[in-house]
Amino acid sequence: QVQLAESGGGSVLPGASLRLSCAASGDTFSTYAIGWFRQAPGKERECVAVVNWKGDNAYIADSVKGRFTVSRDNAKKTAFLQMDSLNPGDTAVYYCAAPKSPLFFTILTTSYGTWGPGTQVTVSS
């Protein structure tokens, strides 16, 4: 089973960019879609992006469309979430996750079985 760890979070000003990375261990990374989720204080965890196992299909939530992009490098066992034009509404803990089943493409939080510990993103002036 794959294990995941996020990096790249931080505190930035509105309008700035961040690139989150999701590094995987194990030999099965390339067979799993990777989802990016975020959870703000007092709010439910929401899916903001998913990239399929091959990297040629992606989902981007309407709330971040046009500002966030998702990608992956299977050779490096890493997925990325590029976040541009950040605003205070993007403040949250960001998680990457893998679905319970390989090759499965889903935006449902309950379908994900492996989660990273999360990385904090704070956007404030």
Short mmCIF file of N, CA, C and O in Angstrom, two decimals, residues 57-117:
data_model
loop_
_atom_site.label_atom_id
_atom_site.label_comp_id
_atom_site.label_asym_id
_atom_site.label_seq_id
_atom_site.Cartn_x
_atom_site.Cartn_y
_atom_site.Cartn_z
N ASN A 57 -5.81 12.76 -17.05
CA ASN A 57 -7.17 13.16 -16.77
C ASN A 57 -7.21 13.76 -15.37
O ASN A 57 -6.54 13.26 -14.46
N ALA A 58 -7.97 14.82 -15.22
CA ALA A 58 -7.99 15.51 -13.93
C ALA A 58 -9.36 16.12 -13.67
O ALA A 58 -10.12 16.43 -14.59
N TYR A 59 -9.64 16.29 -12.40
CA TYR A 59 -10.82 17.01 -11.93
C TYR A 59 -10.33 18.21 -11.13
O TYR A 59 -9.42 18.08 -10.31
N ILE A 60 -10.95 19.37 -11.38
CA ILE A 60 -10.67 20.57 -10.60
C ILE A 60 -12.00 21.12 -10.10
O ILE A 60 -12.93 21.32 -10.89
N ALA A 61 -12.12 21.34 -8.81
CA ALA A 61 -13.36 21.86 -8.24
C ALA A 61 -13.66 23.26 -8.78
O ALA A 61 -12.74 24.04 -9.06
N ASP A 62 -14.94 23.57 -8.90
CA ASP A 62 -15.34 24.88 -9.41
C ASP A 62 -14.76 26.01 -8.57
O ASP A 62 -14.44 27.09 -9.09
N SER A 63 -14.62 25.77 -7.26
CA SER A 63 -14.15 26.82 -6.35
C SER A 63 -12.71 27.24 -6.63
O SER A 63 -12.30 28.33 -6.21
N VAL A 64 -11.95 26.40 -7.31
CA VAL A 64 -10.54 26.72 -7.57
C VAL A 64 -10.20 26.65 -9.05
O VAL A 64 -9.02 26.84 -9.42
N LYS A 65 -11.18 26.41 -9.88
CA LYS A 65 -10.93 26.27 -11.32
C LYS A 65 -10.35 27.57 -11.88
O LYS A 65 -10.79 28.66 -11.55
N GLY A 66 -9.34 27.41 -12.71
CA GLY A 66 -8.66 28.57 -13.28
C GLY A 66 -7.51 29.06 -12.43
O GLY A 66 -6.72 29.88 -12.88
N ARG A 67 -7.42 28.58 -11.19
CA ARG A 67 -6.33 28.99 -10.29
C ARG A 67 -5.45 27.82 -9.86
O ARG A 67 -4.25 28.00 -9.64
N PHE A 68 -6.02 26.64 -9.73
CA PHE A 68 -5.29 25.45 -9.29
C PHE A 68 -5.12 24.49 -10.47
O PHE A 68 -6.03 24.33 -11.29
N THR A 69 -3.97 23.84 -10.53
CA THR A 69 -3.76 22.76 -11.48
C THR A 69 -3.13 21.58 -10.74
O THR A 69 -2.40 21.76 -9.76
N VAL A 70 -3.39 20.39 -11.24
CA VAL A 70 -2.90 19.17 -10.61
C VAL A 70 -2.10 18.37 -11.64
O VAL A 70 -2.45 18.34 -12.83
N SER A 71 -1.03 17.73 -11.18
CA SER A 71 -0.20 16.94 -12.07
C SER A 71 0.52 15.87 -11.26
O SER A 71 0.41 15.83 -10.03
N ARG A 72 1.25 15.02 -11.94
CA ARG A 72 2.02 13.99 -11.26
C ARG A 72 3.20 13.58 -12.10
O ARG A 72 3.21 13.74 -13.33
N ASP A 73 4.20 13.04 -11.42
CA ASP A 73 5.39 12.49 -12.06
C ASP A 73 5.56 11.09 -11.49
O ASP A 73 6.08 10.93 -10.37
N ASN A 74 5.12 10.09 -12.22
CA ASN A 74 5.16 8.73 -11.68
C ASN A 74 6.59 8.22 -11.50
O ASN A 74 6.85 7.42 -10.60
N ALA A 75 7.50 8.69 -12.32
CA ALA A 75 8.90 8.26 -12.17
C ALA A 75 9.48 8.73 -10.84
O ALA A 75 10.33 8.06 -10.25
N LYS A 76 9.00 9.88 -10.36
CA LYS A 76 9.47 10.43 -9.09
C LYS A 76 8.51 10.12 -7.94
O LYS A 76 8.72 10.57 -6.82
N LYS A 77 7.44 9.40 -8.25
CA LYS A 77 6.43 9.05 -7.24
C LYS A 77 5.94 10.28 -6.49
O LYS A 77 5.87 10.29 -5.25
N THR A 78 5.63 11.32 -7.24
CA THR A 78 5.21 12.58 -6.64
C THR A 78 4.05 13.17 -7.43
O THR A 78 4.06 13.14 -8.66
N ALA A 79 3.09 13.72 -6.69
CA ALA A 79 2.00 14.48 -7.30
C ALA A 79 2.11 15.93 -6.83
O ALA A 79 2.71 16.21 -5.80
N PHE A 80 1.53 16.83 -7.64
CA PHE A 80 1.67 18.25 -7.37
C PHE A 80 0.32 18.96 -7.44
O PHE A 80 -0.54 18.59 -8.23
N LEU A 81 0.19 19.98 -6.62
CA LEU A 81 -0.95 20.88 -6.70
C LEU A 81 -0.40 22.30 -6.81
O LEU A 81 0.16 22.82 -5.84
N GLN A 82 -0.51 22.88 -7.99
CA GLN A 82 -0.06 24.25 -8.21
C GLN A 82 -1.23 25.18 -7.90
O GLN A 82 -2.29 25.05 -8.50
N MET A 83 -1.00 26.10 -6.98
CA MET A 83 -2.05 27.01 -6.54
C MET A 83 -1.62 28.45 -6.82
O MET A 83 -0.63 28.93 -6.27
N ASP A 84 -2.36 29.10 -7.70
CA ASP A 84 -2.07 30.49 -8.08
C ASP A 84 -3.20 31.41 -7.61
O ASP A 84 -4.30 30.96 -7.31
N SER A 85 -2.89 32.68 -7.56
CA SER A 85 -3.89 33.70 -7.18
C SER A 85 -4.61 33.31 -5.89
O SER A 85 -5.84 33.37 -5.80
N LEU A 86 -3.83 32.95 -4.91
CA LEU A 86 -4.42 32.50 -3.64
C LEU A 86 -5.15 33.65 -2.96
O LEU A 86 -4.76 34.83 -3.05
N ASN A 87 -6.22 33.29 -2.29
CA ASN A 87 -6.98 34.28 -1.51
C ASN A 87 -7.26 33.72 -0.13
O ASN A 87 -7.07 32.51 0.12
N PRO A 88 -7.70 34.56 0.81
CA PRO A 88 -7.91 34.08 2.19
C PRO A 88 -8.86 32.89 2.28
O PRO A 88 -8.75 32.08 3.21
N GLY A 89 -9.77 32.76 1.33
CA GLY A 89 -10.68 31.63 1.32
C GLY A 89 -10.01 30.29 1.05
O GLY A 89 -10.62 29.24 1.26
N ASP A 90 -8.76 30.33 0.62
CA ASP A 90 -8.00 29.10 0.38
C ASP A 90 -7.27 28.61 1.62
O ASP A 90 -6.64 27.56 1.59
N THR A 91 -7.35 29.37 2.70
CA THR A 91 -6.69 28.97 3.94
C THR A 91 -7.29 27.68 4.47
O THR A 91 -8.51 27.58 4.68
N ALA A 92 -6.44 26.68 4.67
CA ALA A 92 -6.91 25.36 5.10
C ALA A 92 -5.70 24.45 5.29
O ALA A 92 -4.58 24.81 4.90
N VAL A 93 -5.95 23.28 5.87
CA VAL A 93 -4.97 22.21 5.82
C VAL A 93 -5.24 21.42 4.55
O VAL A 93 -6.38 21.04 4.27
N TYR A 94 -4.20 21.21 3.78
CA TYR A 94 -4.31 20.50 2.51
C TYR A 94 -3.75 19.09 2.65
O TYR A 94 -2.66 18.90 3.22
N TYR A 95 -4.50 18.13 2.13
CA TYR A 95 -4.13 16.73 2.20
C TYR A 95 -4.06 16.13 0.80
O TYR A 95 -4.88 16.47 -0.06
N CYS A 96 -3.14 15.21 0.59
CA CYS A 96 -3.23 14.36 -0.59
C CYS A 96 -3.66 12.97 -0.11
O CYS A 96 -3.43 12.58 1.05
N ALA A 97 -4.29 12.24 -1.01
CA ALA A 97 -4.84 10.95 -0.64
C ALA A 97 -4.92 10.04 -1.86
O ALA A 97 -4.96 10.51 -3.00
N ALA A 98 -4.93 8.73 -1.56
CA ALA A 98 -5.08 7.73 -2.61
C ALA A 98 -6.36 6.95 -2.36
O ALA A 98 -6.69 6.63 -1.20
N PRO A 99 -7.10 6.62 -3.41
CA PRO A 99 -8.34 5.85 -3.24
C PRO A 99 -8.07 4.46 -2.68
O PRO A 99 -6.94 3.96 -2.71
N LYS A 100 -9.13 3.83 -2.19
CA LYS A 100 -9.00 2.50 -1.61
C LYS A 100 -8.66 1.47 -2.67
O LYS A 100 -8.06 0.43 -2.37
N SER A 101 -9.03 1.73 -3.92
CA SER A 101 -8.78 0.78 -4.99
C SER A 101 -7.90 1.41 -6.06
O SER A 101 -8.07 2.57 -6.41
N PRO A 102 -6.96 0.63 -6.62
CA PRO A 102 -6.12 1.17 -7.71
C PRO A 102 -6.96 1.47 -8.95
O PRO A 102 -8.03 0.91 -9.15
N LEU A 103 -6.47 2.39 -9.75
CA LEU A 103 -7.07 2.80 -11.02
C LEU A 103 -8.43 3.49 -10.86
O LEU A 103 -9.03 3.89 -11.85
N PHE A 104 -8.91 3.65 -9.64
CA PHE A 104 -10.23 4.22 -9.38
C PHE A 104 -10.13 5.74 -9.32
O PHE A 104 -9.31 6.27 -8.58
N PHE A 105 -10.96 6.43 -10.12
CA PHE A 105 -10.97 7.87 -10.18
C PHE A 105 -12.23 8.37 -9.49
O PHE A 105 -13.34 8.07 -9.94
N THR A 106 -12.08 9.11 -8.40
CA THR A 106 -13.25 9.53 -7.63
C THR A 106 -12.96 10.84 -6.93
O THR A 106 -11.81 11.15 -6.61
N ILE A 107 -14.03 11.61 -6.65
CA ILE A 107 -13.89 12.83 -5.86
C ILE A 107 -14.53 12.65 -4.48
O ILE A 107 -14.55 13.58 -3.69
N LEU A 108 -15.03 11.45 -4.19
CA LEU A 108 -15.70 11.20 -2.91
C LEU A 108 -14.68 10.96 -1.81
O LEU A 108 -13.86 10.03 -1.89
N THR A 109 -14.75 11.75 -0.78
CA THR A 109 -13.81 11.63 0.34
C THR A 109 -13.83 10.23 0.93
O THR A 109 -12.77 9.68 1.29
N THR A 110 -15.00 9.62 1.03
CA THR A 110 -15.13 8.31 1.66
C THR A 110 -14.52 7.19 0.83
O THR A 110 -14.34 6.07 1.34
N SER A 111 -14.18 7.46 -0.41
CA SER A 111 -13.55 6.45 -1.27
C SER A 111 -12.04 6.42 -1.14
O SER A 111 -11.39 5.60 -1.77
N TYR A 112 -11.51 7.35 -0.36
CA TYR A 112 -10.05 7.42 -0.18
C TYR A 112 -9.65 6.73 1.11
O TYR A 112 -10.25 6.95 2.15
N GLY A 113 -8.61 5.90 1.01
CA GLY A 113 -8.21 5.11 2.16
C GLY A 113 -6.85 5.43 2.73
O GLY A 113 -6.53 5.04 3.86
N THR A 114 -6.03 6.13 1.95
CA THR A 114 -4.67 6.47 2.40
C THR A 114 -4.51 7.98 2.34
O THR A 114 -4.74 8.58 1.28
N TRP A 115 -4.13 8.57 3.46
CA TRP A 115 -4.02 10.02 3.57
C TRP A 115 -2.65 10.43 4.06
O TRP A 115 -2.04 9.74 4.89
N GLY A 116 -2.17 11.56 3.56
CA GLY A 116 -0.99 12.15 4.14
C GLY A 116 -1.36 12.90 5.40
O GLY A 116 -2.55 13.09 5.70
N PRO A 117 -0.37 13.37 6.16
CA PRO A 117 -0.64 14.07 7.42
C PRO A 117 -1.17 15.48 7.24
O PRO A 117 -1.71 16.07 8.18
#
